[in-house]
Amino acid sequence: MICLARTKYARRAVLAAAAALPLLLQANFAQAVDTIRFAVTDIAGLEDLQREYGALAETLAQTTGYEIKFTPVSSRTAAVEAMRAEQVDFVLTGPAEYVVFKKRTDAQVVVGFQRPDYFAMIVTLADSPIAGPEDLKGKKVAFGDIGSTSAHIGPMQVLADFGVDPMKDIESLHVSRNVAVESLIKGDIAAIGMNATHLASVRAKFPDTAFKVIARGRDLPNDPVLAGKHVDPAMIDKVRKAFIDNQPALIEALLKGEDTQKYKGMHFLASIEDKDYDYVRRMYATIGYPEYAEFVGQ
């Protein structure tokens, strides 16, 4: 009887242990899953982040095993401060923002979002007497959002590259693109600074108007995904590898957004160096921010 009782007890213990094993494994798995707090500097609200980058986050989670949690930021400055406070781990941003992030947080580039035909240009009407940047001296030129790489500081650098001082030789205005085009058509301004994607959009919205490019700059550096210096190097390497090894799936997911259509035809690049952004640093110096330690207009 004693042996039988012991046998029954042993069996019950084994069954209990077997029943508890899935729960134990589940708990260990939950503890093993790391979370990445991810922000995008030009998308403020959580709902917009989810709409534009939700599919990318889901696919990246599948390819890395990490949970991707969006962290909305109200501004570029807020994003920098969040990274400095270790409240956000990875940030997708632009070239103009990168140099400030690097200066103030020593962030590391994880991967670059290479955008085709990403360069700044100066545009005017096709029948305008303005033939080149030198003809803009003393005239009004419109630019986009203050601090924008390809709609503000990039076009200003284009003028500087052609010998026109954007701080002294022209009268600069910052207005929305549609308002700028309407002002250009009316003759209230002489030209507009923008990028190739902007020009394609303008031509689609104003099909009865012909435009010409009087100057264009060199291709701009890539939009980087940055990691804070507090992030584990192993996590950074794993995320970088996921982007490079799963390009088709991640690009397809990225392009499910509306704002993300600017990345159509893109590639993810792993070999990104800090010196690639020296041209952006020249832009900051051109507009009077040689320290590039703060965002223009903030």
CSV table of C-alpha atoms in Angstrom, one decimal:
chain,number,residue,atom,x,y,z
A,1,MET,CA,0.0,0.0,0.0
A,2,ILE,CA,2.9,2.3,0.8
A,3,CYS,CA,4.5,1.7,-2.6
A,4,LEU,CA,1.2,2.2,-4.3
A,5,ALA,CA,0.5,5.5,-2.5
A,6,ARG,CA,4.0,6.7,-3.4
A,7,THR,CA,3.5,5.8,-7.0
A,8,LYS,CA,0.2,7.7,-7.2
A,9,TYR,CA,1.8,10.7,-5.5
A,10,ALA,CA,4.7,10.6,-8.0
A,11,ARG,CA,2.3,10.4,-10.9
A,12,ARG,CA,0.4,13.4,-9.6
A,13,ALA,CA,3.6,15.4,-9.2
A,14,VAL,CA,4.7,14.6,-12.7
A,15,LEU,CA,1.2,15.6,-14.1
A,16,ALA,CA,1.2,18.8,-12.1
A,17,ALA,CA,4.7,19.7,-13.3
A,18,ALA,CA,3.7,18.9,-16.9
A,19,ALA,CA,0.6,21.1,-16.6
A,20,ALA,CA,2.7,24.0,-15.2
A,21,LEU,CA,5.4,23.7,-17.9
A,22,PRO,CA,3.5,25.6,-20.6
A,23,LEU,CA,2.8,28.4,-18.2
A,24,LEU,CA,6.4,28.5,-17.1
A,25,LEU,CA,7.6,28.6,-20.7
A,26,GLN,CA,5.1,31.3,-21.5
A,27,ALA,CA,6.3,33.5,-18.6
A,28,ASN,CA,10.0,33.0,-19.6
A,29,PHE,CA,9.2,33.9,-23.2
A,30,ALA,CA,7.4,37.0,-22.1
A,31,GLN,CA,10.4,38.0,-20.1
A,32,ALA,CA,12.7,37.3,-23.0
A,33,VAL,CA,10.9,39.5,-25.5
A,34,ASP,CA,12.5,42.9,-25.6
A,35,THR,CA,10.6,46.1,-26.5
A,36,ILE,CA,11.9,48.8,-28.8
A,37,ARG,CA,10.5,52.2,-28.3
A,38,PHE,CA,10.3,53.8,-31.8
A,39,ALA,CA,9.7,57.4,-32.8
A,40,VAL,CA,9.5,59.3,-36.1
A,41,THR,CA,10.3,63.0,-35.9
A,42,ASP,CA,7.9,64.2,-38.6
A,43,ILE,CA,4.9,62.3,-37.3
A,44,ALA,CA,3.4,63.6,-34.0
A,45,GLY,CA,0.4,61.6,-33.0
A,46,LEU,CA,0.1,57.9,-32.1
A,47,GLU,CA,-2.7,57.4,-34.5
A,48,ASP,CA,-0.8,58.9,-37.4
A,49,LEU,CA,2.3,56.8,-36.5
A,50,GLN,CA,0.2,53.7,-36.5
A,51,ARG,CA,-1.4,54.5,-39.9
A,52,GLU,CA,1.9,55.4,-41.6
A,53,TYR,CA,4.3,53.0,-40.0
A,54,GLY,CA,2.2,50.3,-38.4
A,55,ALA,CA,2.8,47.8,-41.1
A,56,LEU,CA,6.5,48.4,-41.0
A,57,ALA,CA,6.6,48.0,-37.2
A,58,GLU,CA,4.6,44.7,-37.4
A,59,THR,CA,7.0,43.3,-40.1
A,60,LEU,CA,10.1,44.5,-38.2
A,61,ALA,CA,8.7,42.8,-35.0
A,62,GLN,CA,8.3,39.5,-37.0
A,63,THR,CA,11.8,39.6,-38.4
A,64,THR,CA,13.6,40.6,-35.1
A,65,GLY,CA,11.4,39.0,-32.4
A,66,TYR,CA,11.3,42.4,-30.6
A,67,GLU,CA,8.1,44.2,-29.7
A,68,ILE,CA,7.8,47.5,-31.4
A,69,LYS,CA,6.1,50.2,-29.4
A,70,PHE,CA,5.5,53.7,-30.9
A,71,THR,CA,6.6,56.7,-28.9
A,72,PRO,CA,5.0,59.9,-30.3
A,73,VAL,CA,7.1,63.0,-30.1
A,74,SER,CA,5.7,66.5,-30.4
A,75,SER,CA,8.7,68.0,-32.1
A,76,ARG,CA,12.2,67.3,-33.3
A,77,THR,CA,13.6,68.9,-30.1
A,78,ALA,CA,11.2,66.7,-28.0
A,79,ALA,CA,12.6,63.6,-29.8
A,80,VAL,CA,16.2,64.6,-29.0
A,81,GLU,CA,15.3,65.1,-25.3
A,82,ALA,CA,13.4,61.8,-25.2
A,83,MET,CA,16.5,60.0,-26.5
A,84,ARG,CA,18.8,61.8,-24.1
A,85,ALA,CA,16.5,60.8,-21.2
A,86,GLU,CA,16.5,57.2,-22.5
A,87,GLN,CA,12.7,57.4,-23.1
A,88,VAL,CA,13.0,56.3,-26.7
A,89,ASP,CA,15.4,53.8,-28.3
A,90,PHE,CA,15.2,54.2,-32.1
A,91,VAL,CA,14.2,57.3,-34.1
A,92,LEU,CA,13.6,57.6,-37.8
A,93,THR,CA,14.5,61.2,-38.8
A,94,GLY,CA,15.9,63.3,-41.6
A,95,PRO,CA,19.5,64.4,-42.6
A,96,ALA,CA,19.1,67.9,-41.1
A,97,GLU,CA,17.9,66.4,-37.8
A,98,TYR,CA,20.7,63.8,-37.7
A,99,VAL,CA,23.5,66.3,-37.2
A,100,VAL,CA,21.7,67.8,-34.2
A,101,PHE,CA,20.9,64.3,-32.8
A,102,LYS,CA,24.6,63.4,-33.2
A,103,LYS,CA,25.8,66.6,-31.5
A,104,ARG,CA,23.4,66.4,-28.5
A,105,THR,CA,23.0,62.6,-28.0
A,106,ASP,CA,25.8,60.9,-29.8
A,107,ALA,CA,23.2,58.7,-31.4
A,108,GLN,CA,24.3,55.9,-33.7
A,109,VAL,CA,23.0,55.3,-37.3
A,110,VAL,CA,21.4,51.9,-37.5
A,111,VAL,CA,20.4,51.9,-41.1
A,112,GLY,CA,19.8,54.5,-43.8
A,113,PHE,CA,16.6,54.9,-45.8
A,114,GLN,CA,18.0,55.7,-49.3
A,115,ARG,CA,15.5,57.9,-51.2
A,116,PRO,CA,15.8,58.0,-55.0
A,117,ASP,CA,16.0,61.5,-56.6
A,118,TYR,CA,16.3,63.1,-53.2
A,119,PHE,CA,17.9,66.4,-53.8
A,120,ALA,CA,17.0,70.1,-53.3
A,121,MET,CA,16.3,72.4,-56.3
A,122,ILE,CA,15.2,75.9,-57.2
A,123,VAL,CA,12.1,76.0,-59.4
A,124,THR,CA,10.4,78.8,-61.3
A,125,LEU,CA,8.0,79.2,-64.2
A,126,ALA,CA,9.1,77.8,-67.6
A,127,ASP,CA,8.5,81.2,-69.2
A,128,SER,CA,10.2,83.2,-66.5
A,129,PRO,CA,13.2,85.4,-67.4
A,130,ILE,CA,15.0,83.9,-64.4
A,131,ALA,CA,17.7,81.7,-66.1
A,132,GLY,CA,19.9,80.9,-63.1
A,133,PRO,CA,20.4,81.5,-59.4
A,134,GLU,CA,22.3,84.7,-60.0
A,135,ASP,CA,19.1,86.2,-61.5
A,136,LEU,CA,17.4,85.8,-58.1
A,137,LYS,CA,19.5,88.5,-56.3
A,138,GLY,CA,17.2,91.1,-54.8
A,139,LYS,CA,14.1,89.0,-55.4
A,140,LYS,CA,11.7,87.0,-53.2
A,141,VAL,CA,12.2,83.2,-53.0
A,142,ALA,CA,9.8,80.9,-51.1
A,143,PHE,CA,10.9,77.9,-49.0
A,144,GLY,CA,9.0,75.2,-47.1
A,145,ASP,CA,8.9,74.4,-43.4
A,146,ILE,CA,11.7,76.0,-41.4
A,147,GLY,CA,14.5,73.5,-40.9
A,148,SER,CA,13.4,71.1,-43.6
A,149,THR,CA,16.3,69.4,-45.3
A,150,SER,CA,15.0,69.5,-48.8
A,151,ALA,CA,12.6,72.4,-48.7
A,152,HIS,CA,14.5,75.0,-46.7
A,153,ILE,CA,18.2,74.6,-45.8
A,154,GLY,CA,18.9,72.3,-48.8
A,155,PRO,CA,17.6,74.8,-51.4
A,156,MET,CA,19.4,77.6,-49.5
A,157,GLN,CA,22.7,75.7,-49.8
A,158,VAL,CA,22.0,75.2,-53.5
A,159,LEU,CA,21.9,79.0,-53.9
A,160,ALA,CA,25.1,79.2,-51.9
A,161,ASP,CA,26.7,76.6,-54.1
A,162,PHE,CA,26.0,78.8,-57.1
A,163,GLY,CA,27.4,82.0,-55.5
A,164,VAL,CA,24.2,83.5,-54.1
A,165,ASP,CA,24.1,84.3,-50.4
A,166,PRO,CA,20.6,83.2,-49.2
A,167,MET,CA,20.9,85.3,-46.1
A,168,LYS,CA,21.8,88.5,-47.9
A,169,ASP,CA,21.1,88.4,-51.6
A,170,ILE,CA,17.5,87.3,-51.6
A,171,GLU,CA,14.3,87.9,-49.6
A,172,SER,CA,13.3,84.5,-48.2
A,173,LEU,CA,9.7,83.6,-47.3
A,174,HIS,CA,8.3,80.5,-45.6
A,175,VAL,CA,4.8,79.5,-46.9
A,176,SER,CA,3.0,76.3,-47.8
A,177,ARG,CA,3.8,74.8,-51.2
A,178,ASN,CA,0.4,75.5,-52.8
A,179,VAL,CA,0.5,79.1,-51.6
A,180,ALA,CA,4.0,79.5,-52.9
A,181,VAL,CA,3.0,78.1,-56.3
A,182,GLU,CA,0.0,80.4,-56.6
A,183,SER,CA,2.3,83.4,-55.6
A,184,LEU,CA,4.8,82.3,-58.3
A,185,ILE,CA,2.1,82.2,-60.9
A,186,LYS,CA,0.9,85.7,-59.9
A,187,GLY,CA,4.4,87.0,-60.1
A,188,ASP,CA,4.6,87.8,-56.3
A,189,ILE,CA,7.7,85.7,-55.9
A,190,ALA,CA,10.5,84.7,-58.3
A,191,ALA,CA,11.2,81.1,-57.4
A,192,ILE,CA,10.6,78.2,-54.9
A,193,GLY,CA,12.9,75.9,-53.1
A,194,MET,CA,11.8,72.2,-53.0
A,195,ASN,CA,12.7,68.7,-53.9
A,196,ALA,CA,12.0,66.4,-56.8
A,197,THR,CA,9.0,64.7,-55.1
A,198,HIS,CA,7.5,68.2,-54.4
A,199,LEU,CA,7.9,69.2,-58.0
A,200,ALA,CA,6.1,66.1,-59.2
A,201,SER,CA,3.3,66.9,-56.8
A,202,VAL,CA,3.2,70.5,-58.0
A,203,ARG,CA,3.0,69.6,-61.6
A,204,ALA,CA,0.1,67.2,-60.9
A,205,LYS,CA,-1.8,69.9,-59.0
A,206,PHE,CA,-1.1,72.6,-61.5
A,207,PRO,CA,-1.3,70.8,-64.9
A,208,ASP,CA,-1.9,74.0,-66.8
A,209,THR,CA,1.3,75.6,-65.6
A,210,ALA,CA,4.8,74.8,-66.9
A,211,PHE,CA,7.8,74.9,-64.5
A,212,LYS,CA,11.6,74.7,-64.9
A,213,VAL,CA,14.4,73.9,-62.6
A,214,ILE,CA,17.1,76.5,-62.6
A,215,ALA,CA,19.5,74.8,-60.2
A,216,ARG,CA,19.7,71.5,-58.3
A,217,GLY,CA,22.0,70.3,-55.5
A,218,ARG,CA,23.8,67.1,-55.0
A,219,ASP,CA,21.9,64.1,-53.7
A,220,LEU,CA,21.1,64.5,-50.1
A,221,PRO,CA,22.2,62.0,-47.4
A,222,ASN,CA,19.9,59.2,-46.3
A,223,ASP,CA,17.1,59.4,-43.8
A,224,PRO,CA,18.7,57.6,-40.8
A,225,VAL,CA,17.2,55.3,-38.2
A,226,LEU,CA,19.1,56.3,-35.1
A,227,ALA,CA,19.7,54.3,-31.9
A,228,GLY,CA,20.4,56.0,-28.5
A,229,LYS,CA,23.7,55.3,-26.9
A,230,HIS,CA,21.9,53.4,-24.1
A,231,VAL,CA,20.7,50.7,-26.5
A,232,ASP,CA,22.4,47.3,-26.4
A,233,PRO,CA,24.8,46.9,-29.3
A,234,ALA,CA,23.5,43.4,-29.9
A,235,MET,CA,20.0,44.8,-30.4
A,236,ILE,CA,21.3,47.4,-32.8
A,237,ASP,CA,23.1,44.8,-34.8
A,238,LYS,CA,20.0,42.6,-34.9
A,239,VAL,CA,17.7,45.4,-36.1
A,240,ARG,CA,20.2,46.4,-38.7
A,241,LYS,CA,20.5,42.9,-40.0
A,242,ALA,CA,16.7,42.6,-40.1
A,243,PHE,CA,16.5,45.7,-42.3
A,244,ILE,CA,19.2,44.5,-44.7
A,245,ASP,CA,18.2,40.8,-44.9
A,246,ASN,CA,14.4,41.5,-45.3
A,247,GLN,CA,14.4,44.5,-47.6
A,248,PRO,CA,11.5,43.5,-49.9
A,249,ALA,CA,9.1,42.7,-47.1
A,250,LEU,CA,10.0,45.7,-45.0
A,251,ILE,CA,9.9,48.1,-48.0
A,252,GLU,CA,6.5,46.7,-49.0
A,253,ALA,CA,5.2,47.3,-45.4
A,254,LEU,CA,6.7,50.8,-45.3
A,255,LEU,CA,4.9,51.8,-48.5
A,256,LYS,CA,1.5,51.0,-47.1
A,257,GLY,CA,1.4,54.5,-45.6
A,258,GLU,CA,0.5,57.7,-47.4
A,259,ASP,CA,3.3,60.0,-46.3
A,260,THR,CA,5.8,57.1,-46.8
A,261,GLN,CA,5.3,57.1,-50.5
A,262,LYS,CA,8.3,59.4,-50.6
A,263,TYR,CA,10.3,56.2,-50.1
A,264,LYS,CA,9.1,54.5,-53.2
A,265,GLY,CA,12.0,53.0,-55.0
A,266,MET,CA,14.2,53.1,-51.9
A,267,HIS,CA,16.8,50.8,-50.4
A,268,PHE,CA,18.0,50.2,-46.9
A,269,LEU,CA,21.7,50.9,-46.5
A,270,ALA,CA,23.9,49.6,-43.7
A,271,SER,CA,27.2,51.4,-44.6
A,272,ILE,CA,26.4,54.9,-43.3
A,273,GLU,CA,29.1,57.1,-41.9
A,274,ASP,CA,29.0,60.3,-40.0
A,275,LYS,CA,31.0,62.1,-42.7
A,276,ASP,CA,28.2,61.5,-45.1
A,277,TYR,CA,26.3,64.3,-43.4
A,278,ASP,CA,29.0,66.9,-43.7
A,279,TYR,CA,27.1,68.5,-46.5
A,280,VAL,CA,24.2,69.1,-44.1
A,281,ARG,CA,26.6,70.7,-41.7
A,282,ARG,CA,27.6,73.1,-44.4
A,283,MET,CA,23.9,73.9,-44.8
A,284,TYR,CA,23.6,74.9,-41.2
A,285,ALA,CA,26.7,77.1,-41.4
A,286,THR,CA,25.3,78.8,-44.6
A,287,ILE,CA,22.1,79.8,-42.8
A,288,GLY,CA,24.0,81.0,-39.7
A,289,TYR,CA,23.9,77.9,-37.4
A,290,PRO,CA,27.6,76.8,-37.5
A,291,GLU,CA,27.3,74.8,-34.3
A,292,TYR,CA,24.3,72.7,-35.6
A,293,ALA,CA,23.4,72.0,-32.0
A,294,GLU,CA,19.8,73.1,-32.2
A,295,PHE,CA,16.9,72.9,-34.7
A,296,VAL,CA,16.3,75.9,-36.9
A,297,GLY,CA,13.1,77.7,-35.9
A,298,GLN,CA,12.7,75.8,-32.6
